[in-house]
């Protein structure tokens, strides 16, 4: 079999800093585990705009379609705030998601034991938390037409359209049920069927997919506002949550913060299988470009490193190696080695981005 290919799009802000550590990890797997990857780099977001005047060059888009997986750092920054909407760094990311048809966005929210004190919630509510949000990523109000700012009756009106087809709901529901079977076998579907027709259809289709093919999985439904409330009231009631693009954006940030730091959370965006059987895939940390700490070697590379662990698991069928990497990150935390985002007021000295990388590599070595 050919060496699997990775396209690294480090992007903006802390993206390149955290991705540099991921690259060391990738090299480690090639050297020590005989898992070599063919890695190429390209630009996305503001970095692509600076070089090419567009947040994603067509050549980069074409490369992304050809590789086995894309690793993305982060996009955006204050320098690009005043750009036209179509040129904003975020459009590069949205184009990748849409054109690769990465409809299932997996956002695990796991509370690492060593970090339970960092949550804004009481420790017993979050310790041991392990939930997976499956966010629909290619449709809904992010992409629905009509959209735009128009003039009507002498004033401007901003329009976005929440739109879901049955097949779009069906496929993301299947992803959620399949994942649940490999976890605690529970899915909670969230929408606003009380006020939105798209929510009524969502609930109907999820119910039908469940009855037809996944009756062994426990399914419940919740209005998304109640879901937000339940996430902070009693998050451990959930296993897999499946929801649309916009609710998923919001609920996943909420779930993420339960765990104490956005700097720890990875994500996978998966599409249909390619010819080689691997899903179209992009992996990215949930945190953004963090302009406030860019260039200071303060960023926590863990989320980006854990995103590569998800790539090992979901693209390359290397669940054991993914677990090795996840365990290495956990061991580092258990030893009290922390980047600045994980320091308590009275805490000791924070390590730098590359020192965190060193510590994770040392744990990987120790795992052999
Ligand atoms: C996310 C981000 C993106 C989104 C932005 C950067 C476009 O918030 O991945 O959650 O809204 O989807
Ligand atoms: Mg978001």
Coordinates of C-alpha atoms and ligand atoms in Angstrom, one line a residue:
X1 CA 0.0 0.0 0.0
X2 CA 1.2 3.5 -0.8
X3 CA 2.3 5.8 2.0
X4 CA -0.8 7.7 3.2
X5 CA -0.8 11.4 2.4
X6 CA -1.6 14.3 4.6
X7 CA -2.1 17.9 3.6
X8 CA -1.2 20.2 6.4
X9 CA -3.0 23.6 6.4
X10 CA -1.6 25.4 9.5
X11 CA -3.5 28.6 8.8
X12 CA -3.4 31.6 11.0
X13 CA -2.6 32.8 14.5
X14 CA -1.4 29.9 16.7
X15 CA -2.2 27.5 13.9
X16 CA 1.5 27.2 12.7
X17 CA 2.8 27.0 16.3
X18 CA 0.6 24.1 17.3
X19 CA 1.0 22.4 13.9
X20 CA 4.8 22.4 14.3
X21 CA 4.4 20.1 17.3
X22 CA 2.0 17.9 15.4
X23 CA 4.6 17.5 12.7
X24 CA 7.1 16.3 15.3
X25 CA 4.6 13.7 16.4
X26 CA 4.0 12.6 12.8
X27 CA 7.7 12.1 12.4
X28 CA 7.8 10.1 15.6
X29 CA 5.2 7.7 14.3
X30 CA 7.2 7.3 11.1
X31 CA 10.5 6.6 12.9
X32 CA 9.2 4.6 15.8
X33 CA 6.0 2.9 14.7
X34 CA 6.7 2.3 11.0
X35 CA 3.7 4.6 10.2
X36 CA 5.1 7.0 7.7
X37 CA 3.1 9.7 6.1
X38 CA 3.7 11.7 3.0
X39 CA 3.2 15.3 4.4
X40 CA 2.7 18.4 2.3
X41 CA 1.9 21.9 3.4
X42 CA -0.2 24.7 2.0
X43 CA -2.0 27.9 3.0
X44 CA -5.5 28.5 4.2
X45 CA -7.4 31.5 5.7
X46 CA -5.6 34.8 6.2
X47 CA -2.3 33.3 5.2
X48 CA -3.7 32.2 1.9
X49 CA -5.4 35.6 1.5
X50 CA -2.0 37.4 2.0
X51 CA -0.3 35.2 -0.6
X52 CA -3.1 34.8 -3.2
X53 CA -5.9 37.2 -2.4
X54 CA -8.2 34.4 -1.6
X55 CA -8.7 32.4 1.7
X56 CA -8.3 29.1 -0.2
X57 CA -6.6 28.8 -3.6
X58 CA -8.2 26.5 -6.1
X59 CA -5.0 24.4 -6.3
X60 CA -5.1 23.9 -2.5
X61 CA -8.8 22.9 -2.8
X62 CA -7.8 20.4 -5.5
X63 CA -5.0 19.0 -3.3
X64 CA -7.3 18.6 -0.3
X65 CA -9.6 16.5 -2.5
X66 CA -6.7 14.1 -3.4
X67 CA -5.0 13.4 -0.1
X68 CA -6.0 10.8 2.5
X69 CA -6.6 13.4 5.2
X70 CA -6.3 17.2 5.8
X71 CA -4.9 18.5 9.0
X72 CA -6.0 22.1 9.7
X73 CA -4.6 24.5 12.4
X74 CA -6.8 27.6 12.7
X75 CA -8.1 30.4 10.6
X76 CA -8.8 34.1 11.2
X77 CA -7.4 37.1 12.9
X78 CA -8.1 40.8 13.5
X79 CA -6.2 41.8 10.4
X80 CA -8.9 40.3 8.3
X81 CA -12.0 41.7 10.1
X82 CA -12.8 44.3 7.5
X83 CA -12.5 42.1 4.5
X84 CA -15.5 41.4 2.3
X85 CA -17.4 38.5 3.6
X86 CA -16.4 36.3 0.6
X87 CA -12.7 36.9 1.4
X88 CA -12.7 36.3 5.1
X89 CA -10.4 33.5 6.4
X90 CA -13.4 31.5 7.6
X91 CA -14.6 31.2 4.0
X92 CA -11.6 29.0 3.3
X93 CA -12.6 26.6 6.0
X94 CA -16.2 26.6 5.0
X95 CA -15.2 25.9 1.4
X96 CA -13.1 22.9 2.4
X97 CA -16.0 21.5 4.5
X98 CA -18.5 22.0 1.7
X99 CA -16.6 20.9 -1.3
X100 CA -15.1 17.8 0.5
X101 CA -18.7 17.2 1.7
X102 CA -17.6 16.6 5.2
X103 CA -21.0 16.2 6.6
X104 CA -20.3 14.6 10.0
X105 CA -18.3 16.7 12.4
X106 CA -17.2 14.7 15.5
X107 CA -16.5 16.8 18.5
X108 CA -15.6 14.8 21.6
X109 CA -15.8 16.6 24.9
X110 CA -13.8 14.6 27.4
X111 CA -12.9 15.7 30.8
X112 CA -9.3 14.6 31.6
X113 CA -9.0 13.7 35.2
X114 CA -6.1 15.9 35.8
X115 CA -8.1 18.9 34.6
X116 CA -11.5 18.4 36.3
X117 CA -10.7 21.4 38.5
X118 CA -10.5 23.7 35.5
X119 CA -14.1 23.4 34.6
X120 CA -16.4 26.2 35.7
X121 CA -18.7 23.5 36.9
X122 CA -18.4 21.5 40.1
X123 CA -15.9 18.7 39.8
X124 CA -18.4 15.9 40.4
X125 CA -20.6 17.1 37.5
X126 CA -17.7 16.9 35.0
X127 CA -15.2 14.3 36.2
X128 CA -15.3 11.3 33.9
X129 CA -17.3 13.2 31.3
X130 CA -17.1 11.7 27.8
X131 CA -19.6 12.9 25.3
X132 CA -19.4 13.1 21.5
X133 CA -21.3 15.8 19.6
X134 CA -22.0 14.9 16.0
X135 CA -22.6 18.2 14.2
X136 CA -24.0 18.3 10.7
X137 CA -21.4 20.4 8.8
X138 CA -22.3 21.0 5.2
X139 CA -25.8 22.3 5.3
X140 CA -28.4 24.2 7.4
X141 CA -28.2 27.9 7.9
X142 CA -24.5 28.1 7.1
X143 CA -25.2 27.3 3.5
X144 CA -28.9 27.6 2.8
X145 CA -30.2 29.8 0.0
X146 CA -31.4 32.5 -0.2
X147 CA -28.8 34.3 1.8
X148 CA -27.5 37.8 1.8
X149 CA -28.3 41.4 2.7
X150 CA -31.0 42.9 0.5
X151 CA -33.1 46.0 0.4
X152 CA -36.8 45.6 1.0
X153 CA -39.3 48.4 1.5
X154 CA -36.5 50.9 1.8
X155 CA -34.6 49.1 4.5
X156 CA -32.0 46.4 4.5
X157 CA -32.8 42.9 5.5
X158 CA -30.3 40.2 6.4
X159 CA -31.3 36.7 5.3
X160 CA -30.1 33.2 6.0
X161 CA -32.0 30.0 5.3
X162 CA -32.2 27.0 7.5
X163 CA -32.7 24.2 5.1
X164 CA -32.2 20.4 5.4
X165 CA -33.1 17.6 3.0
X166 CA -34.1 14.2 4.2
X167 CA -30.9 12.6 2.8
X168 CA -28.7 15.2 4.6
X169 CA -30.4 14.3 7.9
X170 CA -30.4 10.6 7.2
X171 CA -26.6 10.4 6.6
X172 CA -25.6 12.3 9.7
X173 CA -28.0 10.4 11.8
X174 CA -26.4 7.2 10.6
X175 CA -23.0 8.5 11.6
X176 CA -24.3 9.2 15.1
X177 CA -25.9 5.8 15.5
X178 CA -22.8 4.0 14.3
X179 CA -20.6 5.9 16.7
X180 CA -23.0 5.2 19.6
X181 CA -22.7 1.5 19.0
X182 CA -19.0 1.8 19.6
X183 CA -19.5 3.8 22.8
X184 CA -22.4 3.7 25.3
X185 CA -25.1 3.1 22.7
X186 CA -27.2 6.3 23.3
X187 CA -28.1 9.1 20.9
X188 CA -29.8 12.3 21.8
X189 CA -31.0 14.3 18.8
X190 CA -31.4 18.0 19.3
X191 CA -33.4 20.5 17.2
X192 CA -36.2 23.0 17.6
X193 CA -39.2 21.0 16.3
X194 CA -41.4 23.2 18.4
X195 CA -40.8 26.2 16.2
X196 CA -39.0 25.2 13.1
X197 CA -40.2 22.9 10.2
X198 CA -36.7 21.9 9.5
X199 CA -36.7 20.6 13.1
X200 CA -39.9 18.7 12.6
X201 CA -38.4 17.0 9.5
X202 CA -35.1 16.4 11.4
X203 CA -36.9 14.6 14.2
X204 CA -39.0 12.5 11.8
X205 CA -36.0 11.4 9.7
X206 CA -33.9 10.6 12.8
X207 CA -36.8 8.5 14.2
X208 CA -37.2 6.7 10.9
X209 CA -33.5 5.8 10.5
X210 CA -33.5 4.6 14.1
X211 CA -36.6 2.4 13.7
X212 CA -35.3 0.9 10.4
X213 CA -31.7 0.2 11.1
X214 CA -30.6 1.0 14.7
X215 CA -33.4 -0.2 17.1
X216 CA -30.7 -1.5 19.4
X217 CA -29.4 2.1 20.1
X218 CA -31.3 4.2 22.7
X219 CA -32.6 7.3 21.1
X220 CA -34.0 10.4 22.7
X221 CA -35.0 13.9 21.4
X222 CA -34.5 17.2 23.0
X223 CA -35.2 20.8 22.0
X224 CA -31.8 22.4 21.5
X225 CA -32.4 25.1 24.1
X226 CA -33.2 22.5 26.7
X227 CA -30.1 20.6 25.4
X228 CA -27.9 23.6 26.2
X229 CA -29.4 23.8 29.7
X230 CA -29.0 20.0 30.3
X231 CA -25.4 20.2 29.1
X232 CA -24.5 22.5 32.0
X233 CA -27.0 20.9 34.5
X234 CA -26.1 17.2 34.1
X235 CA -23.7 16.6 31.1
X236 CA -23.0 13.0 32.0
X237 CA -26.6 12.0 30.9
X238 CA -25.4 12.2 27.3
X239 CA -23.3 9.8 25.2
X240 CA -23.7 10.9 21.5
X241 CA -25.6 14.1 20.6
X242 CA -26.5 14.7 17.0
X243 CA -27.6 18.1 15.8
X244 CA -27.6 20.5 12.9
X245 CA -24.8 22.9 11.8
X246 CA -25.7 26.0 13.8
X247 CA -27.0 24.4 17.0
X248 CA -23.9 22.1 16.8
X249 CA -21.6 25.1 16.6
X250 CA -23.1 26.5 19.7
X251 CA -23.6 23.3 21.7
X252 CA -20.2 22.0 21.0
X253 CA -18.5 25.2 22.3
X254 CA -20.7 24.8 25.4
X255 CA -19.8 21.1 25.8
X256 CA -16.1 21.9 25.2
X257 CA -15.9 24.4 28.0
X258 CA -17.3 21.9 30.4
X259 CA -14.0 20.2 30.2
X260 CA -12.0 23.2 31.3
X261 CA -10.0 24.2 28.3
X262 CA -10.6 24.6 24.6
X263 CA -6.9 23.9 24.3
X264 CA -7.5 20.2 24.8
X265 CA -10.3 19.5 22.3
X266 CA -9.9 17.9 18.9
X267 CA -12.4 17.3 16.1
X268 CA -12.8 15.2 13.0
X269 CA -14.9 16.1 10.0
X270 CA -15.8 13.1 7.9
X271 CA -17.5 12.6 4.6
X272 CA -18.3 9.6 2.4
X273 CA -15.7 6.9 1.8
X274 CA -13.2 7.5 -1.1
X275 CA -12.2 4.8 -3.6
X276 CA -9.6 3.5 -1.1
X277 CA -12.3 3.0 1.5
X278 CA -11.0 5.8 3.7
X279 CA -13.5 8.6 4.4
X280 CA -12.9 12.1 3.1
X281 CA -11.6 13.7 6.2
X282 CA -10.3 16.9 7.8
X283 CA -9.0 17.1 11.4
X284 CA -8.8 20.3 13.3
X285 CA -8.6 21.5 16.9
X286 CA -11.8 23.2 18.2
X287 CA -9.9 26.2 19.4
X288 CA -9.5 29.1 17.1
X289 CA -6.5 31.2 16.0
X290 CA -6.1 32.9 19.4
X291 CA -4.6 36.2 18.2
X292 CA -4.1 37.3 21.8
X293 CA -1.3 34.8 22.3
X294 CA 0.0 34.3 18.8
X295 CA 3.7 34.3 18.4
X296 CA 4.4 33.9 22.2
X297 CA 5.0 30.1 22.3
X298 CA 2.2 29.9 24.9
X299 CA -0.4 27.9 22.9
X300 CA -1.4 24.5 24.0
X301 CA -0.6 22.0 21.1
X302 CA -2.7 19.2 22.7
X303 CA -5.9 19.8 20.8
X304 CA -4.1 19.8 17.5
X305 CA -2.1 16.7 18.5
X306 CA -5.3 14.9 19.6
X307 CA -6.8 15.8 16.3
X308 CA -4.0 13.8 14.7
X309 CA -4.9 11.0 17.0
X310 CA -8.4 11.1 15.6
X311 CA -6.9 10.9 12.1
X312 CA -5.0 7.8 13.2
X313 CA -8.3 6.3 14.4
X314 CA -10.8 7.4 11.8
X315 CA -8.7 7.7 8.6
X316 CA -6.0 5.1 9.1
X317 CA -7.6 2.5 11.2
X318 CA -4.9 2.7 13.8
X319 CA -7.0 2.8 17.0
X320 CA -4.2 1.4 19.1
X321 CA -1.7 4.0 18.0
X322 CA -4.4 6.7 18.5
X323 CA -4.8 5.5 22.1
X324 CA -1.0 5.5 22.5
X325 CA -1.0 9.2 21.6
X326 CA -4.0 10.0 23.7
X327 CA -2.5 8.3 26.7
X328 CA 0.7 10.2 26.2
X329 CA -1.2 13.5 26.4
X330 CA -3.0 12.3 29.5
X331 CA 0.2 11.2 31.2
X332 CA 1.8 14.6 30.6
X333 CA -1.2 16.3 32.3
X334 CA -1.1 13.8 35.1
X335 CA 2.5 14.9 35.8
X336 CA 1.3 18.4 36.2
X337 CA 3.0 19.7 33.0
X338 CA 0.8 22.5 31.8
X339 CA 0.7 25.2 29.2
X340 CA -0.5 28.7 30.2
X341 CA -4.2 27.9 29.4
X342 CA -4.2 25.2 32.1
X343 CA -2.5 27.2 34.9
X344 CA -4.5 28.0 38.0
X345 CA -4.0 31.4 39.6
X346 CA -1.6 29.9 42.2
X347 CA -0.1 27.4 39.7
X348 CA 3.6 26.8 39.0
X349 CA 5.4 27.7 35.8
X350 CA 3.7 27.1 32.5
X351 CA 5.6 25.3 29.8
X352 CA 5.9 26.6 26.2
X353 CA 4.3 25.1 23.2
X354 CA 7.4 23.2 22.2
X355 CA 8.1 22.1 25.7
X356 CA 4.6 20.6 25.8
X357 CA 5.5 18.8 22.5
X358 CA 8.8 17.6 24.1
X359 CA 6.8 16.2 27.1
X360 CA 4.3 14.3 24.9
X361 CA 7.2 12.9 22.7
X362 CA 8.9 11.7 25.9
X363 CA 5.8 9.9 27.0
X364 CA 5.5 8.3 23.5
X365 CA 9.1 7.1 23.8
X366 CA 8.2 5.7 27.3
X367 CA 5.2 3.9 25.8
X368 CA 7.5 1.6 23.6
Ligands
LIG1 C1 -16.2 26.1 14.4 C2 -16.0 27.6 14.1 C3 -16.3 27.9 12.7 C4 -17.8 27.6 12.6 C5 -16.0 29.2 12.1 C6 -14.5 29.5 12.3 C7 -16.4 29.4 10.7 O1 -16.7 28.3 15.0 O2 -15.6 25.3 13.7 O3 -16.9 25.8 15.3 O4 -18.7 28.5 12.8 O5 -18.2 26.5 12.1
LIG2 MG1 -17.6 27.2 16.6

